[in-house]
Coordinates of N, CA and C in Angstrom, one line a residue:
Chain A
X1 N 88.0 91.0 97.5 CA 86.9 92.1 97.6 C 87.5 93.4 97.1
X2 N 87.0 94.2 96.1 CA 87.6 95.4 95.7 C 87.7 96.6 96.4
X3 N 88.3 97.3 96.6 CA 88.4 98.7 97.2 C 87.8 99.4 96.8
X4 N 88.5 99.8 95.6 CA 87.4 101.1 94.8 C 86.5 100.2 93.3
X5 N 85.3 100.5 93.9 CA 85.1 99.8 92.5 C 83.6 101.0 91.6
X6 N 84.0 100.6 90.4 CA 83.4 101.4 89.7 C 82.6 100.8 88.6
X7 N 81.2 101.5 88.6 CA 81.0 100.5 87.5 C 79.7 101.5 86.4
X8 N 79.6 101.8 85.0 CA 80.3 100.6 84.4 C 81.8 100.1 83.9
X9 N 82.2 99.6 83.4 CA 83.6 99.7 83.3 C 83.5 99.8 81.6
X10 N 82.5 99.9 80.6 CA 82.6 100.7 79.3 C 80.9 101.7 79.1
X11 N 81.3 102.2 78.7 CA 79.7 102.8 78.5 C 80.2 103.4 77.3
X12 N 79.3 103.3 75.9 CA 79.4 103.8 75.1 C 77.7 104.4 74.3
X13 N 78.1 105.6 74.3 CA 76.5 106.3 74.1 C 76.6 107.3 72.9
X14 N 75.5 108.0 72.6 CA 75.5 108.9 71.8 C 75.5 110.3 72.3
X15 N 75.4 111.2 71.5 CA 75.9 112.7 71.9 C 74.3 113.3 71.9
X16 N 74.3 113.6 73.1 CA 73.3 114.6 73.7 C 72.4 113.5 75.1
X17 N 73.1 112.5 75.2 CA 72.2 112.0 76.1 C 73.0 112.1 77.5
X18 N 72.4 111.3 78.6 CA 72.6 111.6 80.0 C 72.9 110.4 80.5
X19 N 74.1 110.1 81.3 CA 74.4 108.9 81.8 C 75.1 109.2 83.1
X20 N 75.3 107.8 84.0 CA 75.8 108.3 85.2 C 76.7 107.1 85.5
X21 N 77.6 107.3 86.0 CA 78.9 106.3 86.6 C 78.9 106.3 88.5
X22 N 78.9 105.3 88.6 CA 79.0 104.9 90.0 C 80.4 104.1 90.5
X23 N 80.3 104.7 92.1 CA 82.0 104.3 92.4 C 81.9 104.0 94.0
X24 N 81.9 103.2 94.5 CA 81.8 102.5 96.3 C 83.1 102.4 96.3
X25 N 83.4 102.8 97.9 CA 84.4 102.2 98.5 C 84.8 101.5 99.6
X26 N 85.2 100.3 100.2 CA 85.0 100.1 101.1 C 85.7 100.1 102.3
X27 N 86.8 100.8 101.9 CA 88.2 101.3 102.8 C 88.1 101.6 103.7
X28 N 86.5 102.6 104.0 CA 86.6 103.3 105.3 C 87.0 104.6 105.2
X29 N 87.4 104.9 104.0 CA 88.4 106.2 103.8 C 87.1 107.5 103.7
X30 N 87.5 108.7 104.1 CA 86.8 109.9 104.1 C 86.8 111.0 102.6
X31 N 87.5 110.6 101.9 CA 87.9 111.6 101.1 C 87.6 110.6 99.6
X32 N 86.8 111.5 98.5 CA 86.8 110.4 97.4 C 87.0 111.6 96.4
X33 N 87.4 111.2 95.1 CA 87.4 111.8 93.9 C 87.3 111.5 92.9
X34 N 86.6 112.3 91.5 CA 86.9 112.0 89.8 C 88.2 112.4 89.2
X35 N 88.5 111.7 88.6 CA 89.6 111.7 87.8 C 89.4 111.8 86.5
X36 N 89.7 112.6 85.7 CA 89.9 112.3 84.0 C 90.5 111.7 83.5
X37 N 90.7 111.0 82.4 CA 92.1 110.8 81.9 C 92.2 110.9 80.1
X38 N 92.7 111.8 79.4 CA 92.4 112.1 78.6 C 93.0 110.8 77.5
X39 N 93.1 111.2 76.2 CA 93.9 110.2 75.1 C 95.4 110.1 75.5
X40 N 96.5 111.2 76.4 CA 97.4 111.2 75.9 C 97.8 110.4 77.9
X41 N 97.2 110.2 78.3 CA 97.0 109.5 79.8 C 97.3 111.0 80.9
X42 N 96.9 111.7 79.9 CA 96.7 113.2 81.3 C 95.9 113.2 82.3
X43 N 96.3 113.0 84.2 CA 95.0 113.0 85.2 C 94.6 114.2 85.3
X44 N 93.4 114.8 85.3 CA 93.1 115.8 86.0 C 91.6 115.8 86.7
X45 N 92.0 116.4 88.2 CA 90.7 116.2 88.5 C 89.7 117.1 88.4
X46 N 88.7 116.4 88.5 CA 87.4 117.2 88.5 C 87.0 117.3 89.8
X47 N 86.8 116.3 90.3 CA 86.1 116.6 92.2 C 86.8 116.3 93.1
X48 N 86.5 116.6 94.3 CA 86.9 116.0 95.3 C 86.0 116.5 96.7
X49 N 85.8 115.1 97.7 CA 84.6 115.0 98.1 C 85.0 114.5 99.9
X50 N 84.6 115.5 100.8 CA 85.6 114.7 102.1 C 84.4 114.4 103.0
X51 N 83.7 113.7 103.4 CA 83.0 113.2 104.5 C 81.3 113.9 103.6
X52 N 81.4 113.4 102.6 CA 79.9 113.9 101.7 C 80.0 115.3 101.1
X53 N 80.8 115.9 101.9 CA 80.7 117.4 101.0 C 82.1 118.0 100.2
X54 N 80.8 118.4 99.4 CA 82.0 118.9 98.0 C 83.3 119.8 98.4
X55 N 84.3 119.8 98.1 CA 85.8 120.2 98.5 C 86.3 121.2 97.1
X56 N 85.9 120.0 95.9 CA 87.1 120.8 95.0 C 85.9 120.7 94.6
X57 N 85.8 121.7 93.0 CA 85.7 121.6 91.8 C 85.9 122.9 90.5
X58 N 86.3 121.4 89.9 CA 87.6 121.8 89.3 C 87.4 122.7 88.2
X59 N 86.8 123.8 87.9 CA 85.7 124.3 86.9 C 85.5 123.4 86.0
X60 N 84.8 122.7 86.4 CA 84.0 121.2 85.3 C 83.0 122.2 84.6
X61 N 82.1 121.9 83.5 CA 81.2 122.1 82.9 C 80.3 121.6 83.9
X62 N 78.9 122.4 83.8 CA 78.4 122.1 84.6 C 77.0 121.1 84.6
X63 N 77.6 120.7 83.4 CA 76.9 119.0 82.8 C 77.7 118.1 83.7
X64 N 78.2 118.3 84.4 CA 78.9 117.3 85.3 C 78.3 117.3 86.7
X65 N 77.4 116.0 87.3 CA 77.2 116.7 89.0 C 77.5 115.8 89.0
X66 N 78.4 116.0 90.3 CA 78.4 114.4 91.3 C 77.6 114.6 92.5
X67 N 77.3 113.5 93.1 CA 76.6 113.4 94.0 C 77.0 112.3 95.0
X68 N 77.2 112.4 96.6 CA 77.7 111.7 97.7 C 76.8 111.7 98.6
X69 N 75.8 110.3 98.2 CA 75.1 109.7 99.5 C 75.4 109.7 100.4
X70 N 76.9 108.9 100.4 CA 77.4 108.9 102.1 C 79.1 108.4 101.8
X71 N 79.9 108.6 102.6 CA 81.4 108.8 102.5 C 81.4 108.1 101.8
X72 N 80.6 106.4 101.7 CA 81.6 105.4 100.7 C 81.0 105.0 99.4
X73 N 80.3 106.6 98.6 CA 79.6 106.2 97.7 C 79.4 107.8 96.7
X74 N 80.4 107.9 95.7 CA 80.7 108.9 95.3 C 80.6 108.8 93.6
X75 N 78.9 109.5 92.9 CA 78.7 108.9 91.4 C 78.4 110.4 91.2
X76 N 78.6 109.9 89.0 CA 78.8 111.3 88.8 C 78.1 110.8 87.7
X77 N 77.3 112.6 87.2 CA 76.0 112.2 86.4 C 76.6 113.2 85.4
X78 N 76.6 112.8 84.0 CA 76.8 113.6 83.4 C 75.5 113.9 82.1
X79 N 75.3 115.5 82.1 CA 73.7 115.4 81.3 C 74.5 115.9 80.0
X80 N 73.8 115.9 78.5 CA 74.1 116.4 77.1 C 75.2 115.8 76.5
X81 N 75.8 114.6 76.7 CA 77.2 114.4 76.6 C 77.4 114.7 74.9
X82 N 78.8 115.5 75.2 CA 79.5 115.9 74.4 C 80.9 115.0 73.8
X83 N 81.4 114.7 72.0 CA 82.4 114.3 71.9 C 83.2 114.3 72.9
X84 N 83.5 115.7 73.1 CA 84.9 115.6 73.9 C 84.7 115.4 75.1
X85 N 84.1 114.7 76.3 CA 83.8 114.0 77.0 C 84.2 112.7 76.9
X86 N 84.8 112.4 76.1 CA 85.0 110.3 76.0 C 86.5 110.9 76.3
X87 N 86.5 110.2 77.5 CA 87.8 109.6 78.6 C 87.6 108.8 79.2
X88 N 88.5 108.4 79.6 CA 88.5 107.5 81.0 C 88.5 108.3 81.8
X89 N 87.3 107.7 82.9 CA 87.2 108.6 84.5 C 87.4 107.7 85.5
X90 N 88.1 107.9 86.6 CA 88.6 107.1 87.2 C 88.1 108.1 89.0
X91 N 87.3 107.2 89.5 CA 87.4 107.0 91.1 C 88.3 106.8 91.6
X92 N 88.7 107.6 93.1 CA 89.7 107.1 93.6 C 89.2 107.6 95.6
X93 N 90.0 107.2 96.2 CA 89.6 107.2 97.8 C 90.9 107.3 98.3
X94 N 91.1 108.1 99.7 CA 92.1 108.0 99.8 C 91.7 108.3 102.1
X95 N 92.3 108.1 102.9 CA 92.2 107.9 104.0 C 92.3 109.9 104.6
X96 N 93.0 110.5 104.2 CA 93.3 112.1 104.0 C 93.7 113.1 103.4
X97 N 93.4 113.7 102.9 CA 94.0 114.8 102.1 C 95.4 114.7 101.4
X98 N 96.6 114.1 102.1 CA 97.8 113.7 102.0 C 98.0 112.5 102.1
X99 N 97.4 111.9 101.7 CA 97.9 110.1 101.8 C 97.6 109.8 100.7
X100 N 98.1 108.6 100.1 CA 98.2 108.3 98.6 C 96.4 108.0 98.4
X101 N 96.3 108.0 97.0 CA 95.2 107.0 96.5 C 95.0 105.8 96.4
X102 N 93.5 105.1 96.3 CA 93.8 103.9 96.0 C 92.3 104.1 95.0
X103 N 92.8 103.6 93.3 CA 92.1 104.3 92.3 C 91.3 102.9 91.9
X104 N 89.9 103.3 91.6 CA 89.3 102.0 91.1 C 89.8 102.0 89.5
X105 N 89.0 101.0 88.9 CA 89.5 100.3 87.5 C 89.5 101.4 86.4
X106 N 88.6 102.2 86.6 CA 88.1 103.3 85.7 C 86.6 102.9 84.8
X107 N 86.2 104.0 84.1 CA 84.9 103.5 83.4 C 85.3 104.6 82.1
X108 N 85.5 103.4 80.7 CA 86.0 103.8 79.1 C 84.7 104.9 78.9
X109 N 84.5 106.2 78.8 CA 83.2 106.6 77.8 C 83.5 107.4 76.7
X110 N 82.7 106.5 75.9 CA 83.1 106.8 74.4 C 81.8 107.6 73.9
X111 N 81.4 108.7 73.5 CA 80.6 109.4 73.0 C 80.8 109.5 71.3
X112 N 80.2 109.0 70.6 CA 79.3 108.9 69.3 C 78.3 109.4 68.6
Chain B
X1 N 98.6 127.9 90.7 CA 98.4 126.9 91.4 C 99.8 126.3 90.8
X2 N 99.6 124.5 91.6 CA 101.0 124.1 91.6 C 100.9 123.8 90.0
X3 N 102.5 123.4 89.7 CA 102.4 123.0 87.8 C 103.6 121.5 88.2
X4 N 103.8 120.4 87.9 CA 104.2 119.3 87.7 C 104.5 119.2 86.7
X5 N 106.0 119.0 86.5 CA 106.7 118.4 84.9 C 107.2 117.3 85.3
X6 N 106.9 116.0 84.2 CA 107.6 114.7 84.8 C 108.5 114.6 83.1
X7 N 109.8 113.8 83.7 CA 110.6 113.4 82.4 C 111.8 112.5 82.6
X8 N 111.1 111.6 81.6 CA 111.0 111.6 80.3 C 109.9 111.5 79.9
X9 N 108.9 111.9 78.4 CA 107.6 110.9 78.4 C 107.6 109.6 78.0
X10 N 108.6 109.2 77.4 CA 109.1 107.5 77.1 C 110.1 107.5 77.6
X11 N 110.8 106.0 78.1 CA 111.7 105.6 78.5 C 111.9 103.9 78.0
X12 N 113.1 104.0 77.3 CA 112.8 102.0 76.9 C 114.4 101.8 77.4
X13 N 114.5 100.8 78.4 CA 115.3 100.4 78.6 C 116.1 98.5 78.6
X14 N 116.7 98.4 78.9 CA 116.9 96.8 78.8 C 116.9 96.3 80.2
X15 N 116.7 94.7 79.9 CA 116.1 94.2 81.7 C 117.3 94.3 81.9
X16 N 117.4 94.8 83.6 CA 118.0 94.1 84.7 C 118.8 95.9 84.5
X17 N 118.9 96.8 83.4 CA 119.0 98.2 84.0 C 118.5 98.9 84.9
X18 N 119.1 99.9 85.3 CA 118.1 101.2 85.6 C 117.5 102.1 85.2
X19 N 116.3 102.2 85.8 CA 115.9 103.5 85.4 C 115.5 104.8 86.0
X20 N 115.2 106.2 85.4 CA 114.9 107.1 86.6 C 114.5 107.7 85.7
X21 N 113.2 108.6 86.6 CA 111.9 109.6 86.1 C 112.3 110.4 86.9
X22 N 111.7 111.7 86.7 CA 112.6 112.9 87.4 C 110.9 113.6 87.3
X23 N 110.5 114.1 88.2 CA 109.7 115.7 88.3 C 110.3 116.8 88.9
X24 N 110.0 118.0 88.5 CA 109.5 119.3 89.4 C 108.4 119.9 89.7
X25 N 108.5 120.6 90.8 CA 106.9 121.1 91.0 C 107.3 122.8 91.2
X26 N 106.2 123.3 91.8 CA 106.3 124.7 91.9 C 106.3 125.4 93.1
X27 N 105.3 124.8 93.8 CA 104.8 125.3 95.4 C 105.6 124.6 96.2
X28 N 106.4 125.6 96.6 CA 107.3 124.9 98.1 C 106.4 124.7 99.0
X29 N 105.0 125.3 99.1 CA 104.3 124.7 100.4 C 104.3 122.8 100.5
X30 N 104.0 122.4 98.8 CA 104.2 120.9 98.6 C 104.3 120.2 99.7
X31 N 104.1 118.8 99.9 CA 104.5 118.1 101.2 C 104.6 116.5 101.1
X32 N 103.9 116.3 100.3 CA 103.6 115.3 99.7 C 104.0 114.8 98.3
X33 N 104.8 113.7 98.0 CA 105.0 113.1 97.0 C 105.0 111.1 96.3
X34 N 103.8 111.4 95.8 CA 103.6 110.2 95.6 C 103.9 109.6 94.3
X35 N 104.5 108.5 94.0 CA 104.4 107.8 92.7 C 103.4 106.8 92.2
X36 N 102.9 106.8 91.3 CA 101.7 105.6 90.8 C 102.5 104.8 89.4
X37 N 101.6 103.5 89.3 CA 102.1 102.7 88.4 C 101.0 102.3 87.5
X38 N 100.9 102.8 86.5 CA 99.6 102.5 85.9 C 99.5 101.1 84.7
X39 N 99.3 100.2 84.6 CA 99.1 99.1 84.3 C 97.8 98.8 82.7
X40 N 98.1 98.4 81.6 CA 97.3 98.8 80.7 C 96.0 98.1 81.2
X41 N 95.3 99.0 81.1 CA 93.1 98.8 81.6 C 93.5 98.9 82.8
X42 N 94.2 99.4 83.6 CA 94.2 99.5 85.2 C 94.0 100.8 85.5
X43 N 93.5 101.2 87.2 CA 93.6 102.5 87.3 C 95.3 102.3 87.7
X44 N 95.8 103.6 88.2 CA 97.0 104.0 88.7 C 97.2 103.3 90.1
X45 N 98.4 102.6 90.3 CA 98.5 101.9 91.7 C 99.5 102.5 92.5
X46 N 99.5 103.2 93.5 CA 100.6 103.6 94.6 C 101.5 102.5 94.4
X47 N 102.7 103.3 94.4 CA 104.4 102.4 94.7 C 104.9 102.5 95.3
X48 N 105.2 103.7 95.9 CA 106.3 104.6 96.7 C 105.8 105.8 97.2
X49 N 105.8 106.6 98.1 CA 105.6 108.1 98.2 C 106.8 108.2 99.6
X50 N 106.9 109.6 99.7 CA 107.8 110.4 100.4 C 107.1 111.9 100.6
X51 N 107.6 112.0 102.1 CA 107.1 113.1 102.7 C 108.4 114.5 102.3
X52 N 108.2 115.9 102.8 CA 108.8 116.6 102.7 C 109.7 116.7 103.8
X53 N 109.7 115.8 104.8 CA 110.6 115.8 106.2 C 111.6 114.7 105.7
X54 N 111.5 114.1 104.5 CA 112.4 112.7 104.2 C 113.2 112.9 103.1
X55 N 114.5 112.6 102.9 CA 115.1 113.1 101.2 C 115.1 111.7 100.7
X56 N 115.1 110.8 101.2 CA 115.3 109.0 100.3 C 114.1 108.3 100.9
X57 N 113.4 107.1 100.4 CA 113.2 106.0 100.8 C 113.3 105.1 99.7
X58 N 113.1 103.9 100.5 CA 113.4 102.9 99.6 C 112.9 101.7 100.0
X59 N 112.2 101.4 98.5 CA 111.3 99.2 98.8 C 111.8 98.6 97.8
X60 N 112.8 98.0 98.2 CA 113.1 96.6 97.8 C 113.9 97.6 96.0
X61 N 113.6 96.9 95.1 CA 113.8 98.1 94.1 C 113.3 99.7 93.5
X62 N 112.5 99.6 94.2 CA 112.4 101.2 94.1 C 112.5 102.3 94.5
X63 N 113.2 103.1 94.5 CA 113.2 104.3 95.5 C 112.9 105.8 95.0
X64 N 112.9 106.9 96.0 CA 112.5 107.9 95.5 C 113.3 108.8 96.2
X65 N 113.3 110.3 95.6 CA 114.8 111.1 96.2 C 113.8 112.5 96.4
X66 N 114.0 113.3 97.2 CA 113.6 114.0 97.2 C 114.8 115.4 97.6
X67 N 114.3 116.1 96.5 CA 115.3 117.5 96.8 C 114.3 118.9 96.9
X68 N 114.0 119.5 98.6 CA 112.9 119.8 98.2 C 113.5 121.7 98.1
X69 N 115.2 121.9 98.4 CA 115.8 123.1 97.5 C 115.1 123.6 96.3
X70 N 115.6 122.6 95.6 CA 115.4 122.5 94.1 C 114.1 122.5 93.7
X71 N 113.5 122.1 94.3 CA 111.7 121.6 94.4 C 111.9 120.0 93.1
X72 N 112.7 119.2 93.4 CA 112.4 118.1 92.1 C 112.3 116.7 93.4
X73 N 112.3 115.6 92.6 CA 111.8 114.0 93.3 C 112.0 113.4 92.2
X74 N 112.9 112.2 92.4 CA 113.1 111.5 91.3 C 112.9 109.7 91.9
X75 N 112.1 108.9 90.7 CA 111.8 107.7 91.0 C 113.1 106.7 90.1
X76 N 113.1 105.8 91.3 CA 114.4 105.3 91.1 C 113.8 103.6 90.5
X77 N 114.8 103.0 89.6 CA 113.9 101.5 89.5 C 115.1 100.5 88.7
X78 N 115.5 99.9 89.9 CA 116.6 99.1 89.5 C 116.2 97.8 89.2
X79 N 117.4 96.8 88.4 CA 117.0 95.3 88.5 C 115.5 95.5 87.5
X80 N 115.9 96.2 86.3 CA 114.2 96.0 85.8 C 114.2 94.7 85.3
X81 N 113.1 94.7 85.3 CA 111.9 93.5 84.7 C 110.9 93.5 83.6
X82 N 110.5 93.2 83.0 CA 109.3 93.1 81.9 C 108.2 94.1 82.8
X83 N 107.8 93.2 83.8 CA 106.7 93.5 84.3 C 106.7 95.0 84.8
X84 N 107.5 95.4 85.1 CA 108.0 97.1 85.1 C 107.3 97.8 84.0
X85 N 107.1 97.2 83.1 CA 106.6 98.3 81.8 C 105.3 98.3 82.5
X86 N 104.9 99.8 82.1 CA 103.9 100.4 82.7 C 104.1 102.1 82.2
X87 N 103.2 102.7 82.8 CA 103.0 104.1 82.8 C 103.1 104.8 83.8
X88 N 104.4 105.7 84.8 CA 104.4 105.5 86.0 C 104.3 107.5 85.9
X89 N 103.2 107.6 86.8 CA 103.1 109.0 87.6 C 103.6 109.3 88.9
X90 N 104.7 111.0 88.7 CA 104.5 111.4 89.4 C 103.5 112.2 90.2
X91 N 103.3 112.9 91.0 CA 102.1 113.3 92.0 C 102.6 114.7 93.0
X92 N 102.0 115.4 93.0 CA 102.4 116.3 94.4 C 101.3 116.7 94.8
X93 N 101.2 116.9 96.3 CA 99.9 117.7 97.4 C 100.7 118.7 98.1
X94 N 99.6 119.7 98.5 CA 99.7 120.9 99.0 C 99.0 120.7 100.7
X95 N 98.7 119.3 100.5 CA 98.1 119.1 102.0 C 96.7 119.6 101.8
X96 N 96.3 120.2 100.6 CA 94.7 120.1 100.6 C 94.2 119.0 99.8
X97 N 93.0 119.0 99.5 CA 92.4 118.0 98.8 C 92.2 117.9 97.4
X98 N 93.8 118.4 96.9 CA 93.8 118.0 95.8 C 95.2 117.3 95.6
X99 N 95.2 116.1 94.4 CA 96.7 116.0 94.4 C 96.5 115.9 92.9
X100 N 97.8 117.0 92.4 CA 98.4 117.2 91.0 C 99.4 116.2 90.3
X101 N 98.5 115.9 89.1 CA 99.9 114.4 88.8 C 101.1 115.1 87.2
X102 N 101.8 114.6 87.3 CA 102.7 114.9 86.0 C 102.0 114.4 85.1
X103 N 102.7 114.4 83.7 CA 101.8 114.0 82.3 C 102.6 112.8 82.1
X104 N 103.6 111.5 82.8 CA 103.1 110.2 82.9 C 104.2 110.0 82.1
X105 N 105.0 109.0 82.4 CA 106.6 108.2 81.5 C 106.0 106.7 81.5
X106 N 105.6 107.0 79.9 CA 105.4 105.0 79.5 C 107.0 104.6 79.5
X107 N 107.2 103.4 80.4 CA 108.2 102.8 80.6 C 108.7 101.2 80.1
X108 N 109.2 101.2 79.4 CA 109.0 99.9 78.2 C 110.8 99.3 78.4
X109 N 111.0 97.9 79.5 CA 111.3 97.0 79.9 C 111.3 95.9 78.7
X110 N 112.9 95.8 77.9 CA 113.0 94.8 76.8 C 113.6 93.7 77.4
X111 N 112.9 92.7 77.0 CA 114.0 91.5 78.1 C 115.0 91.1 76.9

């Protein structure tokens, strides 16, 4: 049974449209986040989310919303997509602020 | 804010060597240090972490050192293996809700 799971795991679209990545967890954990990861495997994050409300963010563009149903369900919608948008984004969950991660698969987006 | 340098960005070693990845960070407030192992098409997998009350731990082959004077942590990885090749991040927290990762040592295990 997966921990972090994310899906889709490729999405490949064109430039100017709107797409959205989804990410459950089932750990139990309170705290969830996006991750970037660029070409050269740089993480940086974009959010971070503790008991449904927003914590970080990380001056993302603000073509980027995420949105938290409920602790164990943290998706992120991104409108106009831009080239430079195609990374890997990577979910992750973690039990506290200071406890490691546990990172789902990631989701490839390739903008075209 | 904090800044994370990890090094080497490559490392190719021969099996059954060692190896070691070295960061620094910036914020002595830090507290937190974790290592991940990133796997090609995988996300990043916890291996090791160490608190700032602890200067060593250690599993099985890997371990981590912490000097938190200096502000550096270095990942230790003996008896390598093939399966060791990977992309391994270091990590630091400030105890808030973010954690800052280095820019990542592809690690390439020749048998």
């Amino acid at each position: 049974d997966t921990a972090v799971s994310q899906t889709p795991k490729y999405l490949v679209t064109q430039m100017g449209n709107d797409k959205s990545i989804k990410c459950e967890q089932n750990l139990g954990h309170d705290t969830m986040y996006w991750y970037k990861q660029d070409s050269k495997k740089f993480l940086k994050i974009m959010f971070s989310y503790n008991n449904k409300e927003l914590i970080i963010n990380e001056t993302v563009p603000n073509r980027f919303s995420p949105k938290s149903p409920d602790k164990a369900h943290l998706n992120l919608h991104i409108n106009s997509l831009e080239l430079g948008d195609s990374a890997v984004y990577f979910c992750a969950s973690s039990s506290a602020q200071d406890y490691g991660y546990t990172f789902g698969s990631g989701t490839r987006l390739t903008v075209v | 804010g904090e800044n994370v340098e990890q090094h080497p960005s490559t490392l190719s070693v021969q099996e059954g060597d060692s190896a070691v990845i070295k960061c620094t960070y910036s914020d002595s407030a830090s507290n937190y240090f974790p290592w991940y192992k990133q796997e090609l098409g995988k996300g990043p997998q916890l291996i090791i972490d160490i608190r700032s009350n602890v200067g060593e731990k250690k599993d099985q082959r890997i371990a981590v050192t912490l000097n938190k004077t200096a502000k550096h942590f270095s990942l230790h990885i003996t008896e390598t293996q093939p399966e060791d090749s990977a992309v391994y991040f270091c990590a630091v927290n400030t105890g808030g809700f973010k954690t800052i990762f280095g820019a990542g040592t592809r690690l390439f295990v020749k048998a």
